[in-house]
Structures are given as structure tokens and as C-alpha cells.
Amino acid sequence: MELWLNDEEIEFEIIAFGQHLLNSFGNTFQEIEQDGFEVKHKISVNYENDSPSGIASNYANIVKKFVEFWQNNRFDWVIALGDRYEMSAAVQASIPFQLRIAHIHAGETTLGAIDEIYRHQISLVAELHFVSLDIYAKRIHDLVNCTGSTTVTGAIGLENLKKIKLMNVHDFMQKWNIDMNIPTLFFIVHPETKNYESNIEYSHVLEEACLELVKTFQLIISLPNSDTNGSIYREMWKRVQSKNESIKLIEHFGSESFFSCMKLSKLIVGNS
């Protein structure tokens, strides 16, 4: 991205929408700005809830917002990242406008999640596909039935990780008031979106495990995204936190703190 910003032939604009603009999910567009990038376009969307009907309504609301946006804004290329349903909705709205889409992290797979469907929807619209491994390039070839659209770039998250200066125990304490000298387990759990009704049972099992583990460890919980039935886990985490002050809930760490917490923790527990 820094190369693009310094290239006089490229006029680069960032579009932030969905959860990036929600206070309940940490207003993460501010992290983009803190990294020195201008967020040229901010598209606010009304979120219903995280039930199946709520997610479908959220998807529809994003499509409607982007119909207006694509109608009034033209780009040579639109670069879409990942597999979120919000990104899929924005890209699907672009189809009648015949925008040229480039898809980053195409061709991957996610067990137990409907994200895979959204990712492939984006790839079917895209003309260019940037993949992290050769095997994903083959999957894109099978999916879109053409050759020459893929470039193996590796995982951009790994490139980003090399540039981040991770915090030590003292710095982490200063920023988050969490003592990582205490043996810590870092929980990163998201709802299963294919078998979404099973999340109630899974959350009960997770709650019982956490109440036992917190007798020995400090627990740091990274709260889930707005996926189907994510609120089940949010409510469960708040319930267990109320029972023990050694359980810390974090809405949004940001990259530096997230990776620092991973490094400083004894174990990472999650499904993503």
C-alpha cells in the first residue's frame, strides 16, 4: 500500500464501511488513520442483529448503500480483501456497473464457516486474484474456469507482521493495564456459521472450561465479529467476566497489541 501511495501514477482511495464505522466494534477505521492513511470514503450501514435474518438484512442494507456509491463513484480498479459478508455485498452490488475487481486472499477455505461462500462470490466477480499459496491458485482456476488471473503473493498479514514492533510485558501493561507476567491464555473464538444453532451448546461447553481454567490462568478474550449468533458468545463472555476479574474482554486490540498478546500468552485457544 505504501508503494501505491508514493506512485504518482496511482490515485489511491480507501473505502471503509460496515463494522469499521461501528462504535460497538471499536471504530476500527481510526486505526487505519493512525497508520497514516486517509479514509476517503466512509459508508455507514444500519446493522440489524446477528441472527440469520439479521445477517441477511445487513447484507441487503450494504448492497443498497453500495448501489448509490458505485453509481456516483468510478474507479479503474476496486481492490477487495478477504471473505466477510460485508465485502461480498459491496462487490455483488458492483456487478451491473461492470467495475473491475481485484481480490486479495482468494481461493482459500474456511471449515465450519459460510465465509467460504462469500469469498468465492467475490472471486467469481473479480478479474484479478491475489492468492497466498499455489494450491489456492489452482482452486481459483477451477472456480472461474480461466488461466492468467492469479498471482501468488503470499499472505499479506505475514508481511505486515514483519514490520510490527511487538510490545514487551511492561509496554503491554502500560497500554492495557493487563499484567502478562501472569500465565495467560488468549481466546480467539468466533461462532460456527454453517452449524449456527450449535453455538448455544458450544458456548456452554466453553463457559464451563473457562471457569475451570481461570483458577490457574488469566484469560484474555478477543470478542467476536458480527457473524451469525456471535452475540451468544459475547453474552457468555460478559457473564463469565462478571464472575472473575482475571478474565479480560477486549473489543479490538489492533494489530500491534493483538500480535503482542499472542507472543506474550502461554497458549492461544480458538477456532479461527
PDB file of C-alpha atoms in Angstrom:
ATOM      1  CA  MET A   1       0.000   0.000   0.000  1.00  0.00           C
ATOM      2  CA  GLU A   2       2.846   2.402   0.816  1.00  0.00           C
ATOM      3  CA  LEU A   3       4.263   1.826  -2.683  1.00  0.00           C
ATOM      4  CA  TRP A   4       0.907   2.758  -4.215  1.00  0.00           C
ATOM      5  CA  LEU A   5       0.669   5.923  -2.150  1.00  0.00           C
ATOM      6  CA  ASN A   6       4.106   7.030  -3.356  1.00  0.00           C
ATOM      7  CA  ASP A   7       3.394   6.232  -7.015  1.00  0.00           C
ATOM      8  CA  GLU A   8       2.474   9.410  -8.881  1.00  0.00           C
ATOM      9  CA  GLU A   9       0.562   7.404 -11.499  1.00  0.00           C
ATOM     10  CA  ILE A  10      -1.823   5.911  -8.945  1.00  0.00           C
ATOM     11  CA  GLU A  11      -4.576   7.810  -7.164  1.00  0.00           C
ATOM     12  CA  PHE A  12      -5.387   5.519  -4.252  1.00  0.00           C
ATOM     13  CA  GLU A  13      -8.562   5.881  -2.148  1.00  0.00           C
ATOM     14  CA  ILE A  14      -9.673   3.842   0.856  1.00  0.00           C
ATOM     15  CA  ILE A  15     -13.331   2.890   1.343  1.00  0.00           C
ATOM     16  CA  ALA A  16     -14.251   1.983   4.938  1.00  0.00           C
ATOM     17  CA  PHE A  17     -17.686   0.610   5.780  1.00  0.00           C
ATOM     18  CA  GLY A  18     -19.562  -1.867   7.925  1.00  0.00           C
ATOM     19  CA  GLN A  19     -18.038  -2.753  11.283  1.00  0.00           C
ATOM     20  CA  HIS A  20     -15.115  -0.363  10.745  1.00  0.00           C
ATOM     21  CA  LEU A  21     -17.505   2.525  11.479  1.00  0.00           C
ATOM     22  CA  LEU A  22     -19.357   0.981  14.433  1.00  0.00           C
ATOM     23  CA  ASN A  23     -18.535   2.146  17.950  1.00  0.00           C
ATOM     24  CA  SER A  24     -19.691  -1.239  19.275  1.00  0.00           C
ATOM     25  CA  PHE A  25     -16.854  -2.893  17.323  1.00  0.00           C
ATOM     26  CA  GLY A  26     -14.141  -0.388  18.215  1.00  0.00           C
ATOM     27  CA  ASN A  27     -14.397   2.226  15.407  1.00  0.00           C
ATOM     28  CA  THR A  28     -11.511   0.469  13.679  1.00  0.00           C
ATOM     29  CA  PHE A  29     -11.359   2.991  10.836  1.00  0.00           C
ATOM     30  CA  GLN A  30      -9.400   5.108  13.349  1.00  0.00           C
ATOM     31  CA  GLU A  31      -6.626   2.505  13.326  1.00  0.00           C
ATOM     32  CA  ILE A  32      -6.324   2.957   9.548  1.00  0.00           C
ATOM     33  CA  GLU A  33      -5.990   6.706  10.055  1.00  0.00           C
ATOM     34  CA  GLN A  34      -3.489   6.274  12.895  1.00  0.00           C
ATOM     35  CA  ASP A  35      -1.303   4.303  10.481  1.00  0.00           C
ATOM     36  CA  GLY A  36      -1.123   7.446   8.349  1.00  0.00           C
ATOM     37  CA  PHE A  37      -3.730   6.664   5.683  1.00  0.00           C
ATOM     38  CA  GLU A  38      -6.656   8.856   4.744  1.00  0.00           C
ATOM     39  CA  VAL A  39     -10.042   7.146   4.713  1.00  0.00           C
ATOM     40  CA  LYS A  40     -11.502   8.958   1.701  1.00  0.00           C
ATOM     41  CA  HIS A  41     -14.899   7.263   1.769  1.00  0.00           C
ATOM     42  CA  LYS A  42     -16.861   6.228   4.886  1.00  0.00           C
ATOM     43  CA  ILE A  43     -20.096   4.351   4.213  1.00  0.00           C
ATOM     44  CA  SER A  44     -22.292   3.903   7.281  1.00  0.00           C
ATOM     45  CA  VAL A  45     -24.641   0.916   7.283  1.00  0.00           C
ATOM     46  CA  ASN A  46     -27.521   0.065   9.603  1.00  0.00           C
ATOM     47  CA  TYR A  47     -26.873  -3.278  11.312  1.00  0.00           C
ATOM     48  CA  GLU A  48     -29.957  -5.244  12.378  1.00  0.00           C
ATOM     49  CA  ASN A  49     -28.594  -8.070  14.577  1.00  0.00           C
ATOM     50  CA  ASP A  50     -26.590 -11.265  14.172  1.00  0.00           C
ATOM     51  CA  SER A  51     -29.470 -13.720  13.741  1.00  0.00           C
ATOM     52  CA  PRO A  52     -29.680 -15.400  10.305  1.00  0.00           C
ATOM     53  CA  SER A  53     -32.418 -12.949   9.256  1.00  0.00           C
ATOM     54  CA  GLY A  54     -30.398 -10.068  10.712  1.00  0.00           C
ATOM     55  CA  ILE A  55     -27.264 -11.031   8.774  1.00  0.00           C
ATOM     56  CA  ALA A  56     -29.343 -11.292   5.574  1.00  0.00           C
ATOM     57  CA  SER A  57     -30.829  -7.848   6.276  1.00  0.00           C
ATOM     58  CA  ASN A  58     -27.362  -6.418   6.937  1.00  0.00           C
ATOM     59  CA  TYR A  59     -26.218  -7.844   3.606  1.00  0.00           C
ATOM     60  CA  ALA A  60     -29.176  -6.225   1.833  1.00  0.00           C
ATOM     61  CA  ASN A  61     -28.543  -2.878   3.544  1.00  0.00           C
ATOM     62  CA  ILE A  62     -24.907  -2.905   2.387  1.00  0.00           C
ATOM     63  CA  VAL A  63     -25.941  -3.733  -1.185  1.00  0.00           C
ATOM     64  CA  LYS A  64     -28.332  -0.769  -1.189  1.00  0.00           C
ATOM     65  CA  LYS A  65     -25.660   1.575   0.166  1.00  0.00           C
ATOM     66  CA  PHE A  66     -23.163   0.485  -2.464  1.00  0.00           C
ATOM     67  CA  VAL A  67     -25.656   0.770  -5.309  1.00  0.00           C
ATOM     68  CA  GLU A  68     -25.691   4.505  -4.626  1.00  0.00           C
ATOM     69  CA  PHE A  69     -21.932   4.635  -4.039  1.00  0.00           C
ATOM     70  CA  TRP A  70     -20.940   2.803  -7.237  1.00  0.00           C
ATOM     71  CA  GLN A  71     -23.386   4.914  -9.212  1.00  0.00           C
ATOM     72  CA  ASN A  72     -21.685   8.122  -8.066  1.00  0.00           C
ATOM     73  CA  ASN A  73     -18.046   6.965  -7.888  1.00  0.00           C
ATOM     74  CA  ARG A  74     -15.988   5.342 -10.628  1.00  0.00           C
ATOM     75  CA  PHE A  75     -12.616   3.613 -10.246  1.00  0.00           C
ATOM     76  CA  ASP A  76     -10.214   1.905 -12.630  1.00  0.00           C
ATOM     77  CA  TRP A  77      -9.864  -0.945 -10.141  1.00  0.00           C
ATOM     78  CA  VAL A  78     -11.521  -1.848  -6.851  1.00  0.00           C
ATOM     79  CA  ILE A  79      -9.386  -3.992  -4.528  1.00  0.00           C
ATOM     80  CA  ALA A  80     -11.435  -6.287  -2.279  1.00  0.00           C
ATOM     81  CA  LEU A  81      -9.916  -8.161   0.655  1.00  0.00           C
ATOM     82  CA  GLY A  82     -10.943 -11.458   2.167  1.00  0.00           C
ATOM     83  CA  ASP A  83     -14.188 -13.231   2.873  1.00  0.00           C
ATOM     84  CA  ARG A  84     -16.502 -11.091   5.002  1.00  0.00           C
ATOM     85  CA  TYR A  85     -20.185 -10.971   4.037  1.00  0.00           C
ATOM     86  CA  GLU A  86     -19.974  -7.175   4.052  1.00  0.00           C
ATOM     87  CA  MET A  87     -17.256  -7.271   1.370  1.00  0.00           C
ATOM     88  CA  SER A  88     -19.275  -9.757  -0.654  1.00  0.00           C
ATOM     89  CA  ALA A  89     -22.324  -7.468  -0.545  1.00  0.00           C
ATOM     90  CA  ALA A  90     -20.301  -4.478  -1.739  1.00  0.00           C
ATOM     91  CA  VAL A  91     -18.834  -6.493  -4.609  1.00  0.00           C
ATOM     92  CA  GLN A  92     -22.168  -8.029  -5.638  1.00  0.00           C
ATOM     93  CA  ALA A  93     -23.617  -4.507  -5.908  1.00  0.00           C
ATOM     94  CA  SER A  94     -20.835  -3.633  -8.364  1.00  0.00           C
ATOM     95  CA  ILE A  95     -21.764  -6.290 -10.956  1.00  0.00           C
ATOM     96  CA  PRO A  96     -24.252  -4.222 -13.033  1.00  0.00           C
ATOM     97  CA  PHE A  97     -21.784  -1.312 -13.030  1.00  0.00           C
ATOM     98  CA  GLN A  98     -19.096  -3.570 -14.541  1.00  0.00           C
ATOM     99  CA  LEU A  99     -16.387  -2.427 -12.155  1.00  0.00           C
ATOM    100  CA  ARG A 100     -13.047  -4.194 -12.357  1.00  0.00           C
ATOM    101  CA  ILE A 101     -12.427  -6.087  -9.101  1.00  0.00           C
ATOM    102  CA  ALA A 102      -9.127  -7.453  -7.785  1.00  0.00           C
ATOM    103  CA  HIS A 103      -9.474  -9.979  -4.960  1.00  0.00           C
ATOM    104  CA  ILE A 104      -6.813 -10.388  -2.242  1.00  0.00           C
ATOM    105  CA  HIS A 105      -6.686 -13.740  -0.358  1.00  0.00           C
ATOM    106  CA  ALA A 106      -8.781 -15.501  -2.980  1.00  0.00           C
ATOM    107  CA  GLY A 107      -9.184 -19.270  -3.229  1.00  0.00           C
ATOM    108  CA  GLU A 108      -8.822 -20.144   0.452  1.00  0.00           C
ATOM    109  CA  THR A 109     -11.143 -22.306   2.523  1.00  0.00           C
ATOM    110  CA  THR A 110     -12.672 -21.953   5.983  1.00  0.00           C
ATOM    111  CA  LEU A 111     -14.071 -25.013   7.737  1.00  0.00           C
ATOM    112  CA  GLY A 112     -17.329 -24.542   9.643  1.00  0.00           C
ATOM    113  CA  ALA A 113     -17.968 -21.080   8.226  1.00  0.00           C
ATOM    114  CA  ILE A 114     -20.090 -19.636   5.440  1.00  0.00           C
ATOM    115  CA  ASP A 115     -17.228 -17.194   4.803  1.00  0.00           C
ATOM    116  CA  GLU A 116     -16.016 -19.586   2.110  1.00  0.00           C
ATOM    117  CA  ILE A 117     -19.176 -18.890   0.090  1.00  0.00           C
ATOM    118  CA  TYR A 118     -18.717 -15.126   0.389  1.00  0.00           C
ATOM    119  CA  ARG A 119     -15.035 -15.435  -0.581  1.00  0.00           C
ATOM    120  CA  HIS A 120     -15.860 -17.426  -3.715  1.00  0.00           C
ATOM    121  CA  GLN A 121     -18.650 -14.983  -4.615  1.00  0.00           C
ATOM    122  CA  ILE A 122     -16.077 -12.181  -4.651  1.00  0.00           C
ATOM    123  CA  SER A 123     -13.668 -14.294  -6.707  1.00  0.00           C
ATOM    124  CA  LEU A 124     -16.325 -15.033  -9.322  1.00  0.00           C
ATOM    125  CA  VAL A 125     -16.795 -11.299  -9.879  1.00  0.00           C
ATOM    126  CA  ALA A 126     -13.085 -10.450  -9.784  1.00  0.00           C
ATOM    127  CA  GLU A 127     -10.835 -10.216 -12.850  1.00  0.00           C
ATOM    128  CA  LEU A 128      -7.592 -10.457 -10.848  1.00  0.00           C
ATOM    129  CA  HIS A 129      -6.899 -12.803  -7.934  1.00  0.00           C
ATOM    130  CA  PHE A 130      -4.026 -12.488  -5.468  1.00  0.00           C
ATOM    131  CA  VAL A 131      -3.506 -15.761  -3.589  1.00  0.00           C
ATOM    132  CA  SER A 132      -1.239 -16.790  -0.739  1.00  0.00           C
ATOM    133  CA  LEU A 133      -0.343 -20.305  -1.966  1.00  0.00           C
ATOM    134  CA  ASP A 134      -0.083 -22.231  -5.239  1.00  0.00           C
ATOM    135  CA  ILE A 135      -2.904 -24.563  -4.200  1.00  0.00           C
ATOM    136  CA  TYR A 136      -5.268 -21.584  -3.970  1.00  0.00           C
ATOM    137  CA  ALA A 137      -4.301 -20.521  -7.484  1.00  0.00           C
ATOM    138  CA  LYS A 138      -5.467 -23.941  -8.708  1.00  0.00           C
ATOM    139  CA  ARG A 139      -8.747 -23.556  -6.820  1.00  0.00           C
ATOM    140  CA  ILE A 140      -9.343 -20.170  -8.473  1.00  0.00           C
ATOM    141  CA  HIS A 141      -8.642 -21.716 -11.874  1.00  0.00           C
ATOM    142  CA  ASP A 142     -11.239 -24.408 -11.186  1.00  0.00           C
ATOM    143  CA  LEU A 143     -13.708 -21.833  -9.854  1.00  0.00           C
ATOM    144  CA  VAL A 144     -13.546 -19.174 -12.579  1.00  0.00           C
ATOM    145  CA  ASN A 145     -12.528 -21.537 -15.406  1.00  0.00           C
ATOM    146  CA  CYS A 146      -9.734 -19.391 -16.799  1.00  0.00           C
ATOM    147  CA  THR A 147      -5.980 -19.054 -16.529  1.00  0.00           C
ATOM    148  CA  GLY A 148      -3.792 -15.994 -16.081  1.00  0.00           C
ATOM    149  CA  SER A 149      -5.891 -14.165 -13.488  1.00  0.00           C
ATOM    150  CA  THR A 150      -3.948 -15.296 -10.422  1.00  0.00           C
ATOM    151  CA  THR A 151      -0.713 -14.108  -8.828  1.00  0.00           C
ATOM    152  CA  VAL A 152       0.820 -15.902  -5.833  1.00  0.00           C
ATOM    153  CA  THR A 153       1.777 -13.098  -3.442  1.00  0.00           C
ATOM    154  CA  GLY A 154       1.953 -14.901  -0.112  1.00  0.00           C
ATOM    155  CA  ALA A 155      -0.058 -13.806   2.912  1.00  0.00           C
ATOM    156  CA  ILE A 156      -0.076 -10.035   3.357  1.00  0.00           C
ATOM    157  CA  GLY A 157      -0.632 -10.495   7.088  1.00  0.00           C
ATOM    158  CA  LEU A 158       2.783 -12.156   7.368  1.00  0.00           C
ATOM    159  CA  GLU A 159       4.404  -9.239   5.541  1.00  0.00           C
ATOM    160  CA  ASN A 160       2.666  -6.864   7.931  1.00  0.00           C
ATOM    161  CA  LEU A 161       3.834  -8.882  10.926  1.00  0.00           C
ATOM    162  CA  LYS A 162       7.476  -8.403   9.919  1.00  0.00           C
ATOM    163  CA  LYS A 163       7.033  -4.621  10.167  1.00  0.00           C
ATOM    164  CA  ILE A 164       5.322  -4.540  13.567  1.00  0.00           C
ATOM    165  CA  LYS A 165       7.418  -3.863  16.659  1.00  0.00           C
ATOM    166  CA  LEU A 166       5.879  -6.097  19.304  1.00  0.00           C
ATOM    167  CA  MET A 167       5.401  -4.818  22.838  1.00  0.00           C
ATOM    168  CA  ASN A 168       7.136  -6.256  25.875  1.00  0.00           C
ATOM    169  CA  VAL A 169       5.401  -7.041  29.170  1.00  0.00           C
ATOM    170  CA  HIS A 170       5.983  -3.530  30.529  1.00  0.00           C
ATOM    171  CA  ASP A 171       4.634  -1.737  27.445  1.00  0.00           C
ATOM    172  CA  PHE A 172       1.606  -4.010  27.302  1.00  0.00           C
ATOM    173  CA  MET A 173       0.861  -3.261  30.954  1.00  0.00           C
ATOM    174  CA  GLN A 174       1.154   0.466  30.310  1.00  0.00           C
ATOM    175  CA  LYS A 175      -1.302   0.362  27.412  1.00  0.00           C
ATOM    176  CA  TRP A 176      -3.874  -2.194  28.580  1.00  0.00           C
ATOM    177  CA  ASN A 177      -3.377  -2.436  32.361  1.00  0.00           C
ATOM    178  CA  ILE A 178      -3.020  -6.203  31.934  1.00  0.00           C
ATOM    179  CA  ASP A 179      -0.086  -7.946  33.623  1.00  0.00           C
ATOM    180  CA  MET A 180       1.318 -10.521  31.198  1.00  0.00           C
ATOM    181  CA  ASN A 181       3.696 -11.805  33.885  1.00  0.00           C
ATOM    182  CA  ILE A 182       0.648 -13.770  34.993  1.00  0.00           C
ATOM    183  CA  PRO A 183       0.335 -17.016  32.975  1.00  0.00           C
ATOM    184  CA  THR A 184      -2.237 -16.092  30.325  1.00  0.00           C
ATOM    185  CA  LEU A 185      -4.470 -17.884  27.844  1.00  0.00           C
ATOM    186  CA  PHE A 186      -5.578 -15.853  24.810  1.00  0.00           C
ATOM    187  CA  PHE A 187      -9.043 -16.807  23.487  1.00  0.00           C
ATOM    188  CA  ILE A 188      -9.990 -16.012  19.869  1.00  0.00           C
ATOM    189  CA  VAL A 189     -13.316 -17.758  19.288  1.00  0.00           C
ATOM    190  CA  HIS A 190     -15.820 -16.970  16.538  1.00  0.00           C
ATOM    191  CA  PRO A 191     -19.243 -18.565  16.002  1.00  0.00           C
ATOM    192  CA  GLU A 192     -19.622 -21.513  13.673  1.00  0.00           C
ATOM    193  CA  THR A 193     -21.768 -20.056  10.916  1.00  0.00           C
ATOM    194  CA  LYS A 194     -22.675 -23.217   8.996  1.00  0.00           C
ATOM    195  CA  ASN A 195     -23.998 -25.041  12.060  1.00  0.00           C
ATOM    196  CA  TYR A 196     -25.108 -21.817  13.699  1.00  0.00           C
ATOM    197  CA  GLU A 197     -27.672 -23.453  16.027  1.00  0.00           C
ATOM    198  CA  SER A 198     -24.848 -25.454  17.667  1.00  0.00           C
ATOM    199  CA  ASN A 199     -23.280 -22.274  19.030  1.00  0.00           C
ATOM    200  CA  ILE A 200     -25.536 -22.332  22.089  1.00  0.00           C
ATOM    201  CA  GLU A 201     -24.179 -25.739  23.083  1.00  0.00           C
ATOM    202  CA  TYR A 202     -20.610 -24.770  22.190  1.00  0.00           C
ATOM    203  CA  SER A 203     -20.804 -21.604  24.284  1.00  0.00           C
ATOM    204  CA  HIS A 204     -21.955 -23.598  27.340  1.00  0.00           C
ATOM    205  CA  VAL A 205     -19.024 -26.013  26.985  1.00  0.00           C
ATOM    206  CA  LEU A 206     -16.626 -23.094  26.537  1.00  0.00           C
ATOM    207  CA  GLU A 207     -18.050 -21.324  29.588  1.00  0.00           C
ATOM    208  CA  GLU A 208     -17.527 -24.389  31.794  1.00  0.00           C
ATOM    209  CA  ALA A 209     -13.968 -24.793  30.519  1.00  0.00           C
ATOM    210  CA  CYS A 210     -13.135 -21.128  31.130  1.00  0.00           C
ATOM    211  CA  LEU A 211     -14.465 -21.138  34.668  1.00  0.00           C
ATOM    212  CA  GLU A 212     -12.152 -24.074  35.376  1.00  0.00           C
ATOM    213  CA  LEU A 213      -9.128 -22.645  33.535  1.00  0.00           C
ATOM    214  CA  VAL A 214      -9.364 -19.254  35.239  1.00  0.00           C
ATOM    215  CA  LYS A 215      -8.483 -20.971  38.505  1.00  0.00           C
ATOM    216  CA  THR A 216      -4.966 -21.346  37.103  1.00  0.00           C
ATOM    217  CA  PHE A 217      -4.642 -18.776  34.316  1.00  0.00           C
ATOM    218  CA  GLN A 218      -5.524 -15.222  33.443  1.00  0.00           C
ATOM    219  CA  LEU A 219      -7.842 -15.227  30.410  1.00  0.00           C
ATOM    220  CA  ILE A 220      -7.838 -12.575  27.681  1.00  0.00           C
ATOM    221  CA  ILE A 221     -10.830 -12.730  25.360  1.00  0.00           C
ATOM    222  CA  SER A 222     -10.869 -11.144  21.902  1.00  0.00           C
ATOM    223  CA  LEU A 223     -14.578 -10.579  21.265  1.00  0.00           C
ATOM    224  CA  PRO A 224     -16.061 -11.982  18.019  1.00  0.00           C
ATOM    225  CA  ASN A 225     -17.145 -10.143  14.878  1.00  0.00           C
ATOM    226  CA  SER A 226     -20.725  -9.573  13.785  1.00  0.00           C
ATOM    227  CA  ASP A 227     -21.150 -13.115  12.465  1.00  0.00           C
ATOM    228  CA  THR A 228     -24.249 -15.283  12.784  1.00  0.00           C
ATOM    229  CA  ASN A 229     -25.009 -15.783  16.502  1.00  0.00           C
ATOM    230  CA  GLY A 230     -21.841 -14.009  17.599  1.00  0.00           C
ATOM    231  CA  SER A 231     -23.857 -12.329  20.355  1.00  0.00           C
ATOM    232  CA  ILE A 232     -24.243 -15.734  22.056  1.00  0.00           C
ATOM    233  CA  TYR A 233     -20.505 -15.719  22.757  1.00  0.00           C
ATOM    234  CA  ARG A 234     -20.443 -12.041  23.659  1.00  0.00           C
ATOM    235  CA  GLU A 235     -23.129 -12.566  26.296  1.00  0.00           C
ATOM    236  CA  MET A 236     -21.368 -15.668  27.600  1.00  0.00           C
ATOM    237  CA  TRP A 237     -18.025 -13.860  27.901  1.00  0.00           C
ATOM    238  CA  LYS A 238     -19.622 -10.987  29.801  1.00  0.00           C
ATOM    239  CA  ARG A 239     -21.284 -13.493  32.114  1.00  0.00           C
ATOM    240  CA  VAL A 240     -18.023 -15.283  32.961  1.00  0.00           C
ATOM    241  CA  GLN A 241     -16.159 -11.988  33.347  1.00  0.00           C
ATOM    242  CA  SER A 242     -18.671 -10.897  35.974  1.00  0.00           C
ATOM    243  CA  LYS A 243     -17.644 -13.941  37.997  1.00  0.00           C
ATOM    244  CA  ASN A 244     -13.878 -13.414  37.883  1.00  0.00           C
ATOM    245  CA  GLU A 245     -11.725 -10.301  37.467  1.00  0.00           C
ATOM    246  CA  SER A 246      -8.943 -12.417  35.922  1.00  0.00           C
ATOM    247  CA  ILE A 247     -10.976 -12.549  32.710  1.00  0.00           C
ATOM    248  CA  LYS A 248     -10.296  -9.573  30.419  1.00  0.00           C
ATOM    249  CA  LEU A 249     -12.574  -8.738  27.489  1.00  0.00           C
ATOM    250  CA  ILE A 250     -11.086  -6.836  24.543  1.00  0.00           C
ATOM    251  CA  GLU A 251     -13.302  -5.393  21.809  1.00  0.00           C
ATOM    252  CA  HIS A 252     -10.463  -4.541  19.447  1.00  0.00           C
ATOM    253  CA  PHE A 253      -6.753  -4.847  20.143  1.00  0.00           C
ATOM    254  CA  GLY A 254      -5.359  -3.504  16.899  1.00  0.00           C
ATOM    255  CA  SER A 255      -2.552  -5.328  15.089  1.00  0.00           C
ATOM    256  CA  GLU A 256       0.330  -4.333  17.371  1.00  0.00           C
ATOM    257  CA  SER A 257      -1.428  -5.307  20.595  1.00  0.00           C
ATOM    258  CA  PHE A 258      -3.056  -8.407  19.081  1.00  0.00           C
ATOM    259  CA  PHE A 259       0.229  -9.918  17.909  1.00  0.00           C
ATOM    260  CA  SER A 260       1.970  -8.808  21.116  1.00  0.00           C
ATOM    261  CA  CYS A 261      -0.678 -10.590  23.158  1.00  0.00           C
ATOM    262  CA  MET A 262      -0.175 -13.720  21.052  1.00  0.00           C
ATOM    263  CA  LYS A 263       3.550 -13.630  21.748  1.00  0.00           C
ATOM    264  CA  LEU A 264       3.211 -12.958  25.476  1.00  0.00           C
ATOM    265  CA  SER A 265       0.481 -15.553  26.149  1.00  0.00           C
ATOM    266  CA  LYS A 266       1.187 -19.131  27.238  1.00  0.00           C
ATOM    267  CA  LEU A 267      -1.409 -20.541  24.844  1.00  0.00           C
ATOM    268  CA  ILE A 268      -3.798 -19.360  22.147  1.00  0.00           C
ATOM    269  CA  VAL A 269      -7.233 -21.015  22.220  1.00  0.00           C
ATOM    270  CA  GLY A 270      -9.531 -20.529  19.249  1.00  0.00           C
ATOM    271  CA  ASN A 271     -11.174 -21.756  16.085  1.00  0.00           C
ATOM    272  CA  SER A 272     -10.013 -19.127  13.580  1.00  0.00           C
TER     273      SER A 272
END
